[in-house]
Amino acid sequence: MEKSREQWHSKLGFVLAAAGSAIGLGNIWRFPYMTGQNGGAAFVLIYMIFVVLIGFTIMLAELTLGRHTQRNPVGAFAKIFPGTQWKWVGALGVVTGVAILSFYSVIAGWTMGYIFKIATGQFNNITDSRQVEEIFSQFVQNPLAAVGLLALFIGLTVGVIVGGVSAGIERWTKILMPILLGILLLLLVRSLTLGKGVVEGLLFYLKPNFHAVKIETWVQALGQALFSLSLGMGAMITYGSYISKKENLATCAAYVCIFDTLIALLAGLAIFPALFAMGMDPAGGPGLVFLVLPVVFDMMPGGTIFGTAFFILLTIAALTSTISLLEVAVAYFIDERNWSRKTAAVVVGVLAFLLGIPSALSQGASTWFGCIPLVHMPFLDFMNVLFGNYALTLGTLLIALFVGWKWGTKNAVKEILQGNSQFKFQSIWMITIRFVAPAAIIIILIYLICTGKFF
Ligand code: PHE
């Protein structure tokens, strides 16, 4: 007999929980530094095109698969076509989720560390951006701090997951996301009034220079769009499995895409003017926001309070994302292997922690993990590209092919239209899921293979 599945309490509850999965370090940490490394505005534009064409399309496809099958990703594919190899797409998602969780939690650990650094005034009266660089690099090079905070953060994630789906996730997101948005707006105002460098920053961020666009730009923009929207690994399949049949899936998908993109764009708008005002390098990499934001807060009235609040909220935003990363694997072990929620959460949490240690040590604590042979990058950056870009891109391609060609758009649309839902973009979606999304990804993959520029 099938157990009745837990459900979100309301549409707002679901949209917020899915937005909670989507909104996180991907928007505030990863988006700005990717934009900086890829030349600015042109990257932002390509990113937005991908959100509309591929992001929304796949978001809806994943939610539909989830609600239709009421399963975790592995179970979802296996339920529609039992005994076929499609279940491996789900398995890829489970593995990708754990891998992303491992390095993501390292950055979330830094975020938690920053709460105390800002609250205790370590960034007060900064006169030179080199001072922040010094504090930051000392912090991330400290192996005990990096690994300890990683453990703490994964522990928090496991704690919420053990508490169950709606009680844990919905309650938090509802209250805290709007506050995060509020502080982001304050930051934006301060950043835009810093004077020298602001215009230069705005031009970098808003005026596209297409000469700078390379094949890598497209690859990274697609990877970033998928990462930011939590797509390509079944997080949205899992979340979709908890949506009631009455809800309109297309509207849910649209809301999540809009919220998520809005937050990323705002974060960029707050960061680039400040970055140029301080004369820092936009291509500075994963440390970017940790170097820029403390200075902006320091220059703001009440900066210690706002800064502390900001990093608390960012930690929570990261938590609502890691919850979804862990939930995919946990739902798999509960549904398919009959584990208890608690065992599943603890076992997967410990695995993610162990896998996270090399990432935590790769930012200066260990020369070994600091430069991985062949790819010549720190372990964390390597995981970020391998799983955050490529695994999600591959997963997205397979999901599009599955829904568009194997399961079929007719069946998918039937599920989308449940509960008298309207779906205005039905015919466009059928084209994007069958042709546009797979073609775009295949072209990019072929280019990559031909040029060999994977890393
Ligand atoms: N979307 C999350 C963020 O932007 C990260 C994430 C990726 C979560 C993939 C789940 C799946 O922070």
Tab-separated table of C-alpha atoms and ligand atoms in Angstrom:
chain	number	residue	atom	x	y	z
A	1	MET	CA	0.000	0.000	0.000
A	2	GLU	CA	1.229	3.464	-0.802
A	3	LYS	CA	1.738	5.834	2.061
A	4	SER	CA	0.195	9.216	1.402
A	5	ARG	CA	3.006	11.599	0.662
A	6	GLU	CA	3.724	14.681	2.722
A	7	GLN	CA	2.595	17.838	0.955
A	8	TRP	CA	3.300	21.535	1.028
A	9	HIS	CA	0.632	23.397	2.960
A	10	SER	CA	-0.110	25.966	0.329
A	11	LYS	CA	0.944	27.248	-3.023
A	12	LEU	CA	2.845	30.058	-1.362
A	13	GLY	CA	4.489	27.468	0.832
A	14	PHE	CA	5.667	25.509	-2.172
A	15	VAL	CA	6.783	28.496	-4.192
A	16	LEU	CA	8.746	29.737	-1.222
A	17	ALA	CA	10.309	26.373	-0.528
A	18	ALA	CA	11.314	25.904	-4.163
A	19	ALA	CA	12.495	29.503	-4.267
A	20	GLY	CA	14.376	28.701	-1.079
A	21	SER	CA	16.118	25.861	-2.883
A	22	ALA	CA	16.883	28.061	-5.853
A	23	ILE	CA	17.920	31.192	-3.967
A	24	GLY	CA	21.150	30.739	-2.114
A	25	LEU	CA	24.874	31.055	-2.566
A	26	GLY	CA	24.298	30.460	-6.270
A	27	ASN	CA	22.786	33.916	-6.539
A	28	ILE	CA	24.891	35.881	-4.126
A	29	TRP	CA	28.253	34.131	-4.174
A	30	ARG	CA	28.446	32.269	-7.499
A	31	PHE	CA	26.581	34.583	-9.886
A	32	PRO	CA	28.685	37.701	-9.191
A	33	TYR	CA	32.001	35.923	-9.401
A	34	MET	CA	31.043	34.042	-12.572
A	35	THR	CA	29.883	37.330	-14.077
A	36	GLY	CA	33.172	38.937	-13.066
A	37	GLN	CA	35.260	36.137	-14.541
A	38	ASN	CA	33.296	36.099	-17.775
A	39	GLY	CA	33.507	39.732	-18.683
A	40	GLY	CA	30.296	41.212	-17.241
A	41	ALA	CA	27.153	42.300	-19.058
A	42	ALA	CA	27.317	39.948	-22.058
A	43	PHE	CA	27.450	37.016	-19.644
A	44	VAL	CA	24.442	38.406	-17.756
A	45	LEU	CA	22.465	38.672	-20.972
A	46	ILE	CA	23.291	35.132	-22.100
A	47	TYR	CA	22.461	33.915	-18.603
A	48	MET	CA	19.018	35.517	-18.808
A	49	ILE	CA	18.332	34.003	-22.223
A	50	PHE	CA	19.147	30.581	-20.772
A	51	VAL	CA	16.886	31.151	-17.761
A	52	VAL	CA	13.929	31.884	-20.029
A	53	LEU	CA	14.552	29.292	-22.735
A	54	ILE	CA	16.004	26.387	-20.797
A	55	GLY	CA	15.529	27.216	-17.107
A	56	PHE	CA	11.773	27.651	-17.146
A	57	THR	CA	11.343	24.744	-19.549
A	58	ILE	CA	13.257	22.294	-17.384
A	59	MET	CA	11.825	23.652	-14.144
A	60	LEU	CA	8.344	22.813	-15.395
A	61	ALA	CA	9.481	19.430	-16.723
A	62	GLU	CA	11.029	18.453	-13.379
A	63	LEU	CA	8.041	19.596	-11.309
A	64	THR	CA	5.736	17.694	-13.638
A	65	LEU	CA	7.766	14.497	-13.395
A	66	GLY	CA	7.814	14.791	-9.634
A	67	ARG	CA	4.119	15.436	-9.160
A	68	HIS	CA	3.134	12.774	-11.640
A	69	THR	CA	5.226	10.025	-10.109
A	70	GLN	CA	5.218	11.161	-6.469
A	71	ARG	CA	8.770	9.928	-6.250
A	72	ASN	CA	12.406	10.829	-5.791
A	73	PRO	CA	14.358	11.187	-9.070
A	74	VAL	CA	15.457	7.545	-9.341
A	75	GLY	CA	11.952	6.312	-8.545
A	76	ALA	CA	10.368	8.834	-10.890
A	77	PHE	CA	12.120	7.507	-13.984
A	78	ALA	CA	11.715	3.929	-12.845
A	79	LYS	CA	7.991	4.374	-12.276
A	80	ILE	CA	7.300	5.702	-15.765
A	81	PHE	CA	9.487	3.141	-17.549
A	82	PRO	CA	10.251	0.312	-15.156
A	83	GLY	CA	13.220	-1.876	-15.922
A	84	THR	CA	14.917	0.592	-18.298
A	85	GLN	CA	18.206	2.414	-17.950
A	86	TRP	CA	16.479	5.772	-17.418
A	87	LYS	CA	16.738	5.350	-13.690
A	88	TRP	CA	20.437	6.205	-14.059
A	89	VAL	CA	19.480	9.773	-14.869
A	90	GLY	CA	17.973	9.895	-11.410
A	91	ALA	CA	21.042	8.232	-9.952
A	92	LEU	CA	23.258	10.853	-11.595
A	93	GLY	CA	21.106	13.444	-9.848
A	94	VAL	CA	21.498	11.804	-6.443
A	95	VAL	CA	25.299	11.693	-6.823
A	96	THR	CA	25.453	15.246	-8.158
A	97	GLY	CA	23.392	16.467	-5.217
A	98	VAL	CA	25.799	14.985	-2.684
A	99	ALA	CA	28.823	16.319	-4.601
A	100	ILE	CA	27.414	19.849	-4.790
A	101	LEU	CA	26.406	19.655	-1.136
A	102	SER	CA	30.012	18.884	-0.222
A	103	PHE	CA	31.651	22.013	-1.635
A	104	TYR	CA	28.624	24.262	-1.258
A	105	SER	CA	28.739	23.672	2.479
A	106	VAL	CA	32.325	24.869	2.569
A	107	ILE	CA	31.249	28.255	1.217
A	108	ALA	CA	28.258	28.225	3.548
A	109	GLY	CA	30.755	27.618	6.359
A	110	TRP	CA	32.653	30.766	5.346
A	111	THR	CA	29.346	32.621	5.376
A	112	MET	CA	28.715	31.479	8.939
A	113	GLY	CA	32.215	32.490	9.948
A	114	TYR	CA	31.581	35.947	8.540
A	115	ILE	CA	28.626	36.412	10.882
A	116	PHE	CA	31.053	36.476	13.808
A	117	LYS	CA	33.741	38.393	12.002
A	118	ILE	CA	31.383	41.231	11.152
A	119	ALA	CA	29.549	41.162	14.484
A	120	THR	CA	32.825	41.436	16.393
A	121	GLY	CA	33.976	44.376	14.321
A	122	GLN	CA	36.889	42.727	12.514
A	123	PHE	CA	36.026	44.633	9.377
A	124	ASN	CA	35.564	48.008	11.026
A	125	ASN	CA	37.435	51.013	9.679
A	126	ILE	CA	38.824	49.369	6.608
A	127	THR	CA	40.886	51.821	4.616
A	128	ASP	CA	42.406	49.566	2.022
A	129	SER	CA	40.899	46.564	0.261
A	130	ARG	CA	44.119	44.667	0.939
A	131	GLN	CA	43.193	44.561	4.617
A	132	VAL	CA	40.048	42.569	3.774
A	133	GLU	CA	42.023	40.277	1.510
A	134	GLU	CA	44.367	39.590	4.383
A	135	ILE	CA	41.567	38.726	6.824
A	136	PHE	CA	39.788	36.595	4.236
A	137	SER	CA	42.793	34.578	3.178
A	138	GLN	CA	43.881	33.944	6.751
A	139	PHE	CA	40.392	32.733	7.523
A	140	VAL	CA	40.021	30.303	4.626
A	141	GLN	CA	43.567	29.014	5.053
A	142	ASN	CA	42.846	27.930	8.593
A	143	PRO	CA	42.143	24.196	8.315
A	144	LEU	CA	40.377	23.913	11.656
A	145	ALA	CA	37.995	26.762	10.928
A	146	ALA	CA	37.255	25.582	7.400
A	147	VAL	CA	36.608	21.946	8.327
A	148	GLY	CA	34.857	22.810	11.604
A	149	LEU	CA	32.434	25.188	9.922
A	150	LEU	CA	31.829	22.652	7.162
A	151	ALA	CA	30.879	20.063	9.778
A	152	LEU	CA	28.659	22.525	11.603
A	153	PHE	CA	26.824	23.538	8.483
A	154	ILE	CA	26.215	20.004	7.252
A	155	GLY	CA	25.055	19.164	10.767
A	156	LEU	CA	22.477	21.947	10.561
A	157	THR	CA	21.246	20.678	7.200
A	158	VAL	CA	20.905	17.134	8.541
A	159	GLY	CA	19.010	18.514	11.538
A	160	VAL	CA	16.378	20.215	9.414
A	161	ILE	CA	16.015	17.222	7.092
A	162	VAL	CA	15.393	14.889	10.021
A	163	GLY	CA	12.590	17.219	11.106
A	164	GLY	CA	10.632	16.405	7.924
A	165	VAL	CA	9.562	18.228	4.809
A	166	SER	CA	6.991	20.891	5.351
A	167	ALA	CA	7.560	21.620	9.017
A	168	GLY	CA	11.264	22.108	8.429
A	169	ILE	CA	11.473	23.929	5.158
A	170	GLU	CA	8.313	25.900	4.673
A	171	ARG	CA	8.334	27.660	8.015
A	172	TRP	CA	11.837	29.060	7.647
A	173	THR	CA	11.640	30.267	4.111
A	174	LYS	CA	8.388	32.140	4.525
A	175	ILE	CA	9.729	34.569	7.064
A	176	LEU	CA	13.340	34.973	6.139
A	177	MET	CA	13.535	35.375	2.365
A	178	PRO	CA	11.741	38.746	2.333
A	179	ILE	CA	14.132	40.082	4.975
A	180	LEU	CA	17.129	39.002	2.892
A	181	LEU	CA	15.661	40.874	-0.055
A	182	GLY	CA	15.275	43.979	2.120
A	183	ILE	CA	18.930	44.023	3.199
A	184	LEU	CA	20.027	43.409	-0.358
A	185	LEU	CA	18.150	46.537	-1.386
A	186	LEU	CA	19.892	48.542	1.347
A	187	LEU	CA	23.256	47.270	0.139
A	188	LEU	CA	22.333	48.279	-3.357
A	189	VAL	CA	21.547	51.839	-2.323
A	190	ARG	CA	24.817	52.153	-0.440
A	191	SER	CA	26.812	50.660	-3.246
A	192	LEU	CA	25.301	52.973	-5.851
A	193	THR	CA	26.190	56.027	-3.782
A	194	LEU	CA	29.866	55.256	-3.304
A	195	GLY	CA	30.928	57.840	-5.865
A	196	LYS	CA	34.078	57.084	-7.804
A	197	GLY	CA	33.971	53.876	-9.822
A	198	VAL	CA	30.212	53.367	-9.611
A	199	VAL	CA	29.588	54.273	-13.252
A	200	GLU	CA	32.425	52.070	-14.389
A	201	GLY	CA	30.945	49.204	-12.375
A	202	LEU	CA	27.501	49.748	-13.828
A	203	LEU	CA	28.896	49.782	-17.355
A	204	PHE	CA	30.763	46.546	-16.729
A	205	TYR	CA	27.604	44.939	-15.413
A	206	LEU	CA	25.042	46.387	-17.799
A	207	LYS	CA	26.700	47.277	-21.104
A	208	PRO	CA	27.492	44.104	-23.047
A	209	ASN	CA	30.803	43.758	-24.802
A	210	PHE	CA	30.278	40.918	-27.221
A	211	HIS	CA	33.919	40.753	-28.203
A	212	ALA	CA	34.581	39.165	-24.858
A	213	VAL	CA	32.120	36.307	-25.504
A	214	LYS	CA	33.797	32.947	-25.979
A	215	ILE	CA	32.553	29.374	-25.985
A	216	GLU	CA	33.377	29.250	-22.277
A	217	THR	CA	31.019	32.145	-21.669
A	218	TRP	CA	28.086	30.135	-23.015
A	219	VAL	CA	29.064	27.032	-21.087
A	220	GLN	CA	29.413	28.942	-17.842
A	221	ALA	CA	26.217	30.931	-18.345
A	222	LEU	CA	24.212	27.776	-18.925
A	223	GLY	CA	25.831	26.046	-15.961
A	224	GLN	CA	25.155	29.071	-13.786
A	225	ALA	CA	21.491	29.269	-14.845
A	226	LEU	CA	20.954	25.590	-14.019
A	227	PHE	CA	22.889	25.792	-10.761
A	228	SER	CA	21.021	28.860	-9.631
A	229	LEU	CA	17.618	27.375	-10.427
A	230	SER	CA	18.517	24.010	-8.807
A	231	LEU	CA	17.934	22.159	-12.073
A	232	GLY	CA	19.398	19.090	-13.722
A	233	MET	CA	19.717	16.867	-10.657
A	234	GLY	CA	16.173	16.218	-9.600
A	235	ALA	CA	15.817	18.663	-6.723
A	236	MET	CA	12.726	20.018	-8.441
A	237	ILE	CA	11.500	16.496	-9.219
A	238	THR	CA	11.668	15.781	-5.506
A	239	TYR	CA	10.001	19.075	-4.543
A	240	GLY	CA	7.391	18.591	-7.274
A	241	SER	CA	6.465	15.274	-5.707
A	242	TYR	CA	5.152	17.171	-2.686
A	243	ILE	CA	2.917	19.589	-4.671
A	244	SER	CA	-0.825	19.064	-4.550
A	245	LYS	CA	-2.692	18.182	-7.746
A	246	LYS	CA	-4.681	21.384	-7.450
A	247	GLU	CA	-1.745	23.724	-8.034
A	248	ASN	CA	-0.851	25.226	-11.371
A	249	LEU	CA	2.630	23.906	-12.092
A	250	ALA	CA	3.400	26.381	-14.865
A	251	THR	CA	2.737	29.357	-12.602
A	252	CYS	CA	4.766	27.783	-9.808
A	253	ALA	CA	7.704	27.275	-12.183
A	254	ALA	CA	7.451	30.833	-13.483
A	255	TYR	CA	7.415	32.343	-9.999
A	256	VAL	CA	10.491	30.432	-8.922
A	257	CYS	CA	12.425	31.451	-12.046
A	258	ILE	CA	11.444	35.104	-11.610
A	259	PHE	CA	12.306	35.315	-7.884
A	260	ASP	CA	15.607	33.583	-8.342
A	261	THR	CA	16.730	35.710	-11.259
A	262	LEU	CA	15.655	38.887	-9.509
A	263	ILE	CA	17.817	38.120	-6.491
A	264	ALA	CA	20.853	37.246	-8.613
A	265	LEU	CA	20.525	40.420	-10.685
A	266	LEU	CA	20.162	42.535	-7.550
A	267	ALA	CA	23.206	40.927	-5.985
A	268	GLY	CA	25.257	41.771	-9.062
A	269	LEU	CA	23.937	45.316	-9.056
A	270	ALA	CA	24.967	45.733	-5.436
A	271	ILE	CA	28.410	44.229	-5.917
A	272	PHE	CA	29.908	45.562	-9.157
A	273	PRO	CA	29.662	49.312	-8.483
A	274	ALA	CA	31.260	48.742	-5.070
A	275	LEU	CA	33.921	46.500	-6.528
A	276	PHE	CA	34.974	49.103	-9.064
A	277	ALA	CA	34.763	51.876	-6.479
A	278	MET	CA	37.315	49.951	-4.437
A	279	GLY	CA	39.507	49.277	-7.446
A	280	MET	CA	39.308	45.505	-7.095
A	281	ASP	CA	39.629	42.896	-9.833
A	282	PRO	CA	36.230	41.643	-11.087
A	283	ALA	CA	37.807	38.339	-12.138
A	284	GLY	CA	38.969	37.650	-8.577
A	285	GLY	CA	37.169	34.303	-8.284
A	286	PRO	CA	35.289	32.551	-5.471
A	287	GLY	CA	36.352	35.035	-2.789
A	288	LEU	CA	34.705	37.974	-4.532
A	289	VAL	CA	31.666	38.691	-2.366
A	290	PHE	CA	33.590	37.930	0.804
A	291	LEU	CA	36.003	40.699	-0.118
A	292	VAL	CA	33.561	43.310	-1.401
A	293	LEU	CA	30.620	43.147	0.958
A	294	PRO	CA	32.406	43.723	4.293
A	295	VAL	CA	33.780	46.983	2.934
A	296	VAL	CA	30.370	48.179	1.772
A	297	PHE	CA	28.871	47.356	5.158
A	298	ASP	CA	31.717	49.133	6.881
A	299	MET	CA	30.866	52.275	4.938
A	300	MET	CA	27.187	52.164	5.825
A	301	PRO	CA	25.531	53.609	8.945
A	302	GLY	CA	24.579	50.672	11.169
A	303	GLY	CA	26.820	48.513	9.000
A	304	THR	CA	27.765	46.105	11.758
A	305	ILE	CA	24.131	45.272	12.431
A	306	PHE	CA	23.110	45.071	8.776
A	307	GLY	CA	26.242	43.129	7.899
A	308	THR	CA	25.689	40.630	10.666
A	309	ALA	CA	22.030	40.254	9.723
A	310	PHE	CA	22.964	39.844	6.072
A	311	PHE	CA	25.364	36.978	6.706
A	312	ILE	CA	22.879	35.306	9.053
A	313	LEU	CA	20.251	35.450	6.354
A	314	LEU	CA	22.669	34.316	3.674
A	315	THR	CA	23.512	31.331	5.858
A	316	ILE	CA	19.821	30.535	6.079
A	317	ALA	CA	19.376	30.997	2.326
A	318	ALA	CA	22.246	28.553	1.872
A	319	LEU	CA	20.562	26.193	4.304
A	320	THR	CA	17.279	26.170	2.388
A	321	SER	CA	19.359	25.222	-0.674
A	322	THR	CA	21.414	22.494	0.986
A	323	ILE	CA	18.197	21.063	2.385
A	324	SER	CA	17.068	20.429	-1.182
A	325	LEU	CA	20.460	18.998	-2.144
A	326	LEU	CA	20.349	16.525	0.716
A	327	GLU	CA	16.628	15.809	0.377
A	328	VAL	CA	17.155	14.280	-3.075
A	329	ALA	CA	19.440	11.556	-1.728
A	330	VAL	CA	17.364	11.140	1.426
A	331	ALA	CA	14.111	10.734	-0.522
A	332	TYR	CA	15.887	8.121	-2.637
A	333	PHE	CA	16.975	6.044	0.348
A	334	ILE	CA	13.550	6.350	1.989
A	335	ASP	CA	11.490	5.464	-1.113
A	336	GLU	CA	13.736	2.915	-2.782
A	337	ARG	CA	15.720	1.347	0.058
A	338	ASN	CA	13.258	1.670	2.907
A	339	TRP	CA	15.696	3.514	5.162
A	340	SER	CA	14.371	5.722	7.894
A	341	ARG	CA	14.577	9.466	7.287
A	342	LYS	CA	16.993	9.821	10.158
A	343	THR	CA	19.437	7.124	9.034
A	344	ALA	CA	19.363	8.392	5.465
A	345	ALA	CA	20.038	11.981	6.494
A	346	VAL	CA	22.885	11.104	8.838
A	347	VAL	CA	24.628	8.664	6.487
A	348	VAL	CA	24.462	10.983	3.471
A	349	GLY	CA	25.450	13.950	5.634
A	350	VAL	CA	28.590	12.168	6.821
A	351	LEU	CA	29.465	11.236	3.226
A	352	ALA	CA	29.064	14.817	2.060
A	353	PHE	CA	31.206	15.992	4.953
A	354	LEU	CA	34.046	13.613	4.073
A	355	LEU	CA	33.875	14.620	0.434
A	356	GLY	CA	33.838	18.263	1.499
A	357	ILE	CA	37.108	18.083	3.427
A	358	PRO	CA	39.399	18.328	0.372
A	359	SER	CA	37.376	21.334	-0.818
A	360	ALA	CA	37.639	22.958	2.596
A	361	LEU	CA	41.409	22.472	2.583
A	362	SER	CA	41.899	23.565	-1.012
A	363	GLN	CA	41.852	27.314	-0.455
A	364	GLY	CA	45.296	27.668	1.005
A	365	ALA	CA	45.391	25.149	3.863
A	366	SER	CA	46.848	22.357	1.750
A	367	THR	CA	49.028	22.740	-1.337
A	368	TRP	CA	48.039	19.229	-2.358
A	369	PHE	CA	44.322	20.019	-2.695
A	370	GLY	CA	45.113	23.579	-3.745
A	371	CYS	CA	46.135	22.527	-7.221
A	372	ILE	CA	44.686	19.370	-8.712
A	373	PRO	CA	46.963	17.810	-11.353
A	374	LEU	CA	45.805	18.022	-14.986
A	375	VAL	CA	43.139	20.645	-14.372
A	376	HIS	CA	45.428	22.938	-12.375
A	377	MET	CA	42.795	24.341	-10.087
A	378	PRO	CA	41.878	24.005	-6.416
A	379	PHE	CA	39.733	20.996	-5.533
A	380	LEU	CA	36.754	23.190	-4.648
A	381	ASP	CA	36.829	24.998	-7.982
A	382	PHE	CA	37.175	21.667	-9.752
A	383	MET	CA	34.110	20.199	-8.028
A	384	ASN	CA	32.247	23.396	-8.763
A	385	VAL	CA	32.890	23.110	-12.500
A	386	LEU	CA	32.546	19.340	-12.745
A	387	PHE	CA	29.296	19.011	-10.803
A	388	GLY	CA	27.960	22.573	-10.695
A	389	ASN	CA	28.343	22.982	-14.464
A	390	TYR	CA	28.803	19.729	-16.326
A	391	ALA	CA	26.814	17.228	-14.295
A	392	LEU	CA	23.844	19.616	-14.181
A	393	THR	CA	24.111	20.302	-17.908
A	394	LEU	CA	24.201	16.597	-18.718
A	395	GLY	CA	21.330	15.905	-16.318
A	396	THR	CA	19.296	18.669	-17.927
A	397	LEU	CA	19.855	17.260	-21.405
A	398	LEU	CA	18.722	13.816	-20.287
A	399	ILE	CA	15.652	15.170	-18.498
A	400	ALA	CA	14.677	17.181	-21.586
A	401	LEU	CA	15.085	14.133	-23.816
A	402	PHE	CA	13.115	11.989	-21.392
A	403	VAL	CA	10.165	14.353	-21.029
A	404	GLY	CA	10.200	15.619	-24.617
A	405	TRP	CA	10.716	12.361	-26.463
A	406	LYS	CA	10.421	9.311	-24.261
A	407	TRP	CA	7.596	10.022	-21.832
A	408	GLY	CA	6.179	12.513	-24.305
A	409	THR	CA	4.861	16.036	-24.057
A	410	LYS	CA	1.242	14.817	-24.288
A	411	ASN	CA	1.554	12.911	-21.042
A	412	ALA	CA	3.427	15.766	-19.417
A	413	VAL	CA	0.815	18.324	-20.459
A	414	LYS	CA	-1.941	16.106	-19.079
A	415	GLU	CA	-0.216	16.262	-15.699
A	416	ILE	CA	0.345	20.020	-15.965
A	417	LEU	CA	-3.343	20.606	-16.702
A	418	GLN	CA	-4.563	18.689	-13.633
A	419	GLY	CA	-6.901	20.557	-11.323
A	420	ASN	CA	-8.261	22.773	-14.141
A	421	SER	CA	-4.960	24.570	-14.488
A	422	GLN	CA	-4.390	26.989	-17.342
A	423	PHE	CA	-1.215	26.672	-19.389
A	424	LYS	CA	-0.878	29.464	-21.908
A	425	PHE	CA	2.555	28.626	-23.220
A	426	GLN	CA	1.745	24.999	-23.883
A	427	SER	CA	2.775	24.898	-27.534
A	428	ILE	CA	5.930	26.959	-26.965
A	429	TRP	CA	6.946	24.721	-24.080
A	430	MET	CA	6.493	21.625	-26.253
A	431	ILE	CA	8.977	23.117	-28.693
A	432	THR	CA	11.504	24.260	-26.116
A	433	ILE	CA	11.541	20.948	-24.280
A	434	ARG	CA	11.791	18.832	-27.417
A	435	PHE	CA	14.038	20.950	-29.611
A	436	VAL	CA	15.458	24.144	-28.160
A	437	ALA	CA	16.823	22.879	-24.847
A	438	PRO	CA	18.379	19.644	-26.173
A	439	ALA	CA	19.780	21.340	-29.289
A	440	ALA	CA	21.372	24.182	-27.331
A	441	ILE	CA	23.010	21.777	-24.913
A	442	ILE	CA	24.177	19.369	-27.618
A	443	ILE	CA	25.728	22.227	-29.612
A	444	ILE	CA	27.547	23.451	-26.533
A	445	LEU	CA	28.767	19.944	-25.696
A	446	ILE	CA	30.017	19.353	-29.233
A	447	TYR	CA	31.905	22.649	-29.175
A	448	LEU	CA	33.414	21.722	-25.859
A	449	ILE	CA	34.531	18.339	-27.053
A	450	CYS	CA	36.008	19.821	-30.229
A	451	THR	CA	37.900	22.585	-28.455
A	452	GLY	CA	38.801	20.470	-25.442
A	453	LYS	CA	38.333	23.482	-23.174
A	454	PHE	CA	36.570	21.734	-20.376
A	455	PHE	CA	38.347	23.459	-17.528
B	1	PHE	N1	20.257	26.753	-6.473
B	1	PHE	C1	21.062	26.721	-5.290
B	1	PHE	C2	21.695	28.091	-5.127
B	1	PHE	O1	21.607	28.910	-6.014
B	1	PHE	C3	22.071	25.621	-5.309
B	1	PHE	C4	21.507	24.311	-5.730
B	1	PHE	C5	21.941	23.710	-6.906
B	1	PHE	C6	20.511	23.694	-4.975
B	1	PHE	C7	21.389	22.522	-7.346
B	1	PHE	C8	19.961	22.484	-5.397
B	1	PHE	C9	20.389	21.916	-6.587
B	1	PHE	O2	22.307	28.375	-4.152
